[in-house]
Amino acid sequence: MVAPPEKYAHLNALNDHLGTEPDKLDVMFCGINPGKRSATIGHHFAHPTNHFWRCLHGAQLTDRLLDATEDGILPESYQLGLVRQVLAVTQQAAELADTEYTAGVPALLRKIVLLRPCMVCFVGKQIWESFIKAAAPRPTGSRGSTPSAGITSAERGVHTEVKRVPKPPLAFDLQPYKVVHSDRESLTHSIRQSDARVRETLFFVVVSTSGLVAGYQRPEKIKQFQLLKQRVDELKSCSLDTSDMTIIPIPPDLL
């Protein structure tokens, strides 16, 4: 059930931890929204049953197990950033309205354009699907699968129905989308594109690190974070082929 605004009005939204300079972040982690515990103490992924910090350490993205209260050191010390797509505080994601998910997409895209991280990692399938639906909408009439079509043979005049092809399940891995950073974005920071370190931002999805996600235990979540680190290393060594990825359009008002 969607929570009324007054239910959590006494709790504050969390600050982003992204740094201020472009091209500095290896990974920008995007969560859904602040949970009640995180909003209460003012730090990301703060609930004691959340696996986020242990996943970072288990994947060697940090050299020690950090406490949630140390979230502010991530950009400078580890080239990692933290952001939330939805600002509203709730105890569970189910208390958010669909409009709250999509309303945060332009602001998130703006941060990606300004900071040019190597990778944006969405912590949870639902938040990724809401983002990509708003950022790169499918053509009118598409509902997540290839529509059936009637094909008539030119030789025999036989009409054959092609069945609808289901959309493949989401892989917790690199996604087939990218943001390409333009000269205009680079000049915003007085940096020419030829000098910019990051020319494309890619997207990765891991399962939610919430302890409520019973279908994936911590060892499996850590494996997903290890794969994330592997993909970042591949991207930085220019061994990833991104030529077939769909480019997410950036509205002119976000540049």
Coordinates of C-alpha atoms in Angstrom, one line a residue:
M1 CA 0.0 0.0 0.0
V2 CA 1.3 3.5 -0.9
A3 CA 2.2 5.4 2.2
P4 CA 0.6 8.8 2.8
P5 CA 3.1 11.7 2.7
E6 CA 2.6 12.5 6.4
K7 CA 3.6 9.0 7.5
Y8 CA 7.3 9.6 7.2
A9 CA 7.3 13.4 7.0
H10 CA 9.4 13.7 10.2
L11 CA 12.3 11.9 8.5
N12 CA 14.8 13.6 6.2
A13 CA 16.0 12.4 2.8
L14 CA 19.6 11.3 2.5
N15 CA 22.4 13.3 1.0
D16 CA 24.1 12.0 -2.1
H17 CA 27.8 11.0 -1.8
L18 CA 29.1 11.5 -5.3
G19 CA 32.0 13.9 -5.1
T20 CA 32.0 17.1 -7.2
E21 CA 34.5 16.3 -10.1
P22 CA 33.6 14.5 -13.3
D23 CA 35.4 11.3 -14.3
K24 CA 36.2 10.3 -10.8
L25 CA 33.7 7.6 -10.0
D26 CA 34.2 4.0 -11.0
V27 CA 30.7 3.1 -9.9
M28 CA 27.7 5.2 -8.9
F29 CA 25.4 3.0 -6.9
C30 CA 21.7 3.8 -7.2
G31 CA 19.3 2.6 -4.5
I32 CA 15.5 2.9 -4.5
N33 CA 14.8 5.3 -1.7
P34 CA 15.9 5.8 1.9
G35 CA 14.6 3.2 4.3
K36 CA 13.3 4.3 7.8
R37 CA 16.5 3.2 9.5
S38 CA 18.8 4.9 7.0
A39 CA 16.8 8.2 7.2
T40 CA 16.8 8.0 11.0
I41 CA 20.6 8.0 11.3
G42 CA 21.3 9.8 8.0
H43 CA 23.3 7.1 6.2
H44 CA 22.8 4.8 3.3
F45 CA 22.1 1.1 3.6
A46 CA 22.1 1.4 7.3
H47 CA 19.7 -1.4 8.4
P48 CA 21.8 -4.1 10.2
T49 CA 20.3 -6.8 7.9
N50 CA 21.2 -5.0 4.7
H51 CA 24.1 -6.7 2.9
F52 CA 25.4 -3.8 0.9
W53 CA 28.5 -3.0 2.9
R54 CA 29.5 -6.7 3.2
C55 CA 29.0 -7.1 -0.5
L56 CA 31.4 -4.2 -1.2
H57 CA 34.0 -5.7 1.0
G58 CA 33.4 -9.2 -0.3
A59 CA 33.9 -8.1 -3.8
Q60 CA 37.1 -6.1 -2.9
L61 CA 35.5 -2.9 -3.9
T62 CA 36.6 -1.7 -0.4
D63 CA 39.8 -2.8 1.4
R64 CA 37.9 -3.3 4.7
L65 CA 34.4 -3.7 5.9
L66 CA 32.9 -0.2 6.2
D67 CA 30.2 0.9 8.5
A68 CA 27.2 2.7 7.1
T69 CA 28.3 5.8 9.0
E70 CA 31.4 5.9 6.8
D71 CA 29.4 6.3 3.5
G72 CA 30.7 9.8 3.0
I73 CA 34.3 8.5 2.4
L74 CA 33.4 6.4 -0.6
P75 CA 33.9 8.9 -3.4
E76 CA 37.4 10.1 -2.3
S77 CA 38.7 6.8 -0.9
Y78 CA 37.2 4.2 -3.2
Q79 CA 35.9 6.0 -6.3
L80 CA 32.4 4.9 -5.4
G81 CA 29.3 7.0 -5.2
L82 CA 25.9 6.7 -3.6
V83 CA 22.6 8.2 -4.8
R84 CA 18.9 7.4 -4.5
Q85 CA 16.4 7.6 -7.4
V86 CA 13.5 8.4 -5.1
L87 CA 13.9 10.9 -2.3
A88 CA 10.8 10.0 -0.3
V89 CA 11.5 7.9 2.9
T90 CA 9.5 4.7 3.4
Q91 CA 10.0 1.5 5.4
Q92 CA 9.4 -0.7 2.3
A93 CA 9.6 0.0 -1.4
A94 CA 6.0 -1.2 -1.8
E95 CA 4.9 2.0 -0.1
L96 CA 6.1 4.1 -3.1
A97 CA 3.8 5.1 -5.9
D98 CA 4.8 4.4 -9.5
T99 CA 5.0 8.2 -10.1
E100 CA 7.6 8.6 -7.4
Y101 CA 9.9 6.2 -9.2
T102 CA 9.7 8.0 -12.6
A103 CA 9.8 11.5 -11.1
G104 CA 13.4 11.0 -10.0
V105 CA 14.7 9.8 -13.3
P106 CA 15.6 13.3 -14.8
A107 CA 17.6 14.3 -11.7
L108 CA 19.5 11.0 -11.8
L109 CA 20.2 11.4 -15.5
R110 CA 21.5 14.9 -14.8
K111 CA 23.9 13.6 -12.2
I112 CA 25.2 10.9 -14.7
V113 CA 25.7 13.6 -17.3
L114 CA 27.6 15.9 -14.9
L115 CA 29.8 13.4 -13.2
R116 CA 30.3 10.8 -15.9
P117 CA 30.8 7.7 -13.8
C118 CA 32.2 4.6 -15.6
M119 CA 29.3 2.5 -14.4
V120 CA 25.9 3.1 -12.7
C121 CA 24.9 0.1 -10.6
F122 CA 21.2 -0.2 -9.7
V123 CA 20.7 -2.0 -6.4
G124 CA 17.5 -3.9 -7.2
K125 CA 15.7 -5.0 -10.3
Q126 CA 12.6 -2.8 -9.7
I127 CA 14.6 0.4 -9.6
W128 CA 16.4 -0.4 -12.8
E129 CA 13.2 -1.3 -14.6
S130 CA 11.5 1.9 -13.6
F131 CA 14.6 3.9 -14.7
I132 CA 15.0 2.4 -18.1
K133 CA 11.2 2.5 -18.8
A134 CA 11.3 6.3 -18.2
A135 CA 14.8 7.0 -19.7
A136 CA 14.5 4.8 -22.9
P137 CA 10.9 4.1 -23.4
R138 CA 9.9 1.4 -25.9
P139 CA 8.1 2.3 -29.1
T140 CA 4.3 2.8 -28.9
G141 CA 2.5 -0.5 -28.7
S142 CA 5.4 -2.5 -27.2
R143 CA 4.7 -4.2 -24.0
G144 CA 7.9 -6.0 -23.2
S145 CA 7.8 -8.7 -25.8
T146 CA 8.0 -9.0 -29.6
P147 CA 4.5 -8.7 -30.9
S148 CA 2.9 -11.3 -33.1
A149 CA 2.7 -10.6 -36.8
G150 CA 1.0 -12.1 -39.8
I151 CA 3.3 -13.1 -42.6
T152 CA 1.9 -14.0 -46.0
S153 CA 4.0 -16.1 -48.3
A154 CA 4.5 -14.4 -51.7
E155 CA 4.6 -17.8 -53.4
R156 CA 1.6 -19.6 -51.9
G157 CA -0.4 -16.8 -50.4
V158 CA -0.4 -18.7 -47.0
H159 CA -0.9 -16.5 -44.0
T160 CA 1.2 -17.6 -41.0
E161 CA 1.0 -16.2 -37.5
V162 CA 4.2 -15.6 -35.7
K163 CA 3.8 -16.1 -31.9
R164 CA 4.7 -13.4 -29.5
V165 CA 8.2 -13.9 -28.1
P166 CA 8.5 -13.4 -24.4
K167 CA 10.9 -10.8 -23.0
P168 CA 14.0 -12.7 -21.6
P169 CA 14.5 -12.5 -17.8
L170 CA 16.7 -9.8 -16.5
A171 CA 20.3 -10.8 -16.0
F172 CA 22.1 -9.4 -12.9
D173 CA 25.0 -8.2 -15.0
L174 CA 25.8 -5.5 -17.5
Q175 CA 22.8 -4.1 -19.3
P176 CA 22.6 -3.4 -23.1
Y177 CA 22.4 0.4 -22.6
K178 CA 24.8 3.3 -22.3
V179 CA 25.0 7.1 -22.0
V180 CA 27.4 8.6 -24.5
H181 CA 29.0 11.8 -23.2
S182 CA 29.2 14.7 -25.6
D183 CA 31.6 17.6 -26.2
R184 CA 28.9 19.9 -24.8
E185 CA 28.9 18.1 -21.5
S186 CA 32.7 18.1 -21.3
L187 CA 32.9 21.9 -22.0
T188 CA 30.5 22.5 -19.1
H189 CA 33.5 21.6 -16.9
S190 CA 36.1 23.3 -19.2
I191 CA 37.3 19.9 -20.3
R192 CA 37.4 19.0 -24.0
Q193 CA 36.1 15.5 -24.9
S194 CA 39.6 14.5 -26.1
D195 CA 40.8 14.9 -22.6
A196 CA 37.9 13.4 -20.7
R197 CA 38.6 10.0 -19.2
V198 CA 35.0 8.7 -19.4
R199 CA 33.3 8.8 -22.7
E200 CA 30.5 6.3 -22.0
T201 CA 28.6 5.4 -18.9
L202 CA 27.4 1.8 -18.7
F203 CA 24.7 0.2 -16.5
F204 CA 24.8 -2.8 -14.2
V205 CA 22.1 -4.4 -12.1
V206 CA 22.5 -6.4 -8.9
V207 CA 19.7 -7.9 -6.7
S208 CA 18.5 -5.7 -3.8
T209 CA 20.9 -6.0 -0.9
S210 CA 18.0 -5.8 1.6
G211 CA 17.8 -8.7 4.0
L212 CA 14.1 -9.1 3.1
V213 CA 15.2 -10.5 -0.3
A214 CA 15.1 -14.2 0.7
G215 CA 15.6 -15.6 -2.7
Y216 CA 19.2 -14.5 -2.8
Q217 CA 21.5 -15.1 0.1
R218 CA 24.6 -13.0 0.9
P219 CA 27.1 -15.3 -0.9
E220 CA 25.1 -15.0 -4.1
K221 CA 24.9 -11.2 -3.7
I222 CA 28.6 -11.0 -3.2
K223 CA 29.2 -12.9 -6.4
Q224 CA 27.1 -10.3 -8.3
F225 CA 29.3 -7.5 -6.8
Q226 CA 32.4 -9.4 -7.8
L227 CA 31.1 -9.6 -11.4
L228 CA 30.4 -5.8 -11.2
K229 CA 34.1 -5.2 -10.2
Q230 CA 35.1 -7.5 -13.1
R231 CA 33.0 -5.5 -15.6
V232 CA 34.4 -2.2 -14.3
D233 CA 38.0 -3.5 -14.7
E234 CA 37.1 -4.7 -18.3
L235 CA 35.6 -1.3 -19.1
K236 CA 38.6 0.6 -17.8
S237 CA 41.0 -1.6 -19.8
C238 CA 39.0 -1.0 -23.0
S239 CA 38.2 -4.8 -23.3
L240 CA 34.4 -4.3 -23.4
D241 CA 32.6 -4.0 -26.8
T242 CA 29.8 -1.5 -26.3
S243 CA 29.1 -0.9 -30.0
D244 CA 25.7 -2.7 -30.0
M245 CA 24.4 -1.1 -26.9
T246 CA 21.4 1.2 -27.1
I247 CA 22.2 4.8 -26.4
I248 CA 20.0 6.5 -23.8
P249 CA 18.9 9.9 -25.2
I250 CA 19.7 12.9 -23.0
P251 CA 17.1 15.6 -23.1
P252 CA 18.7 19.0 -24.1
D253 CA 17.5 20.6 -20.9
L254 CA 19.7 18.2 -18.9
L255 CA 22.9 19.2 -20.7

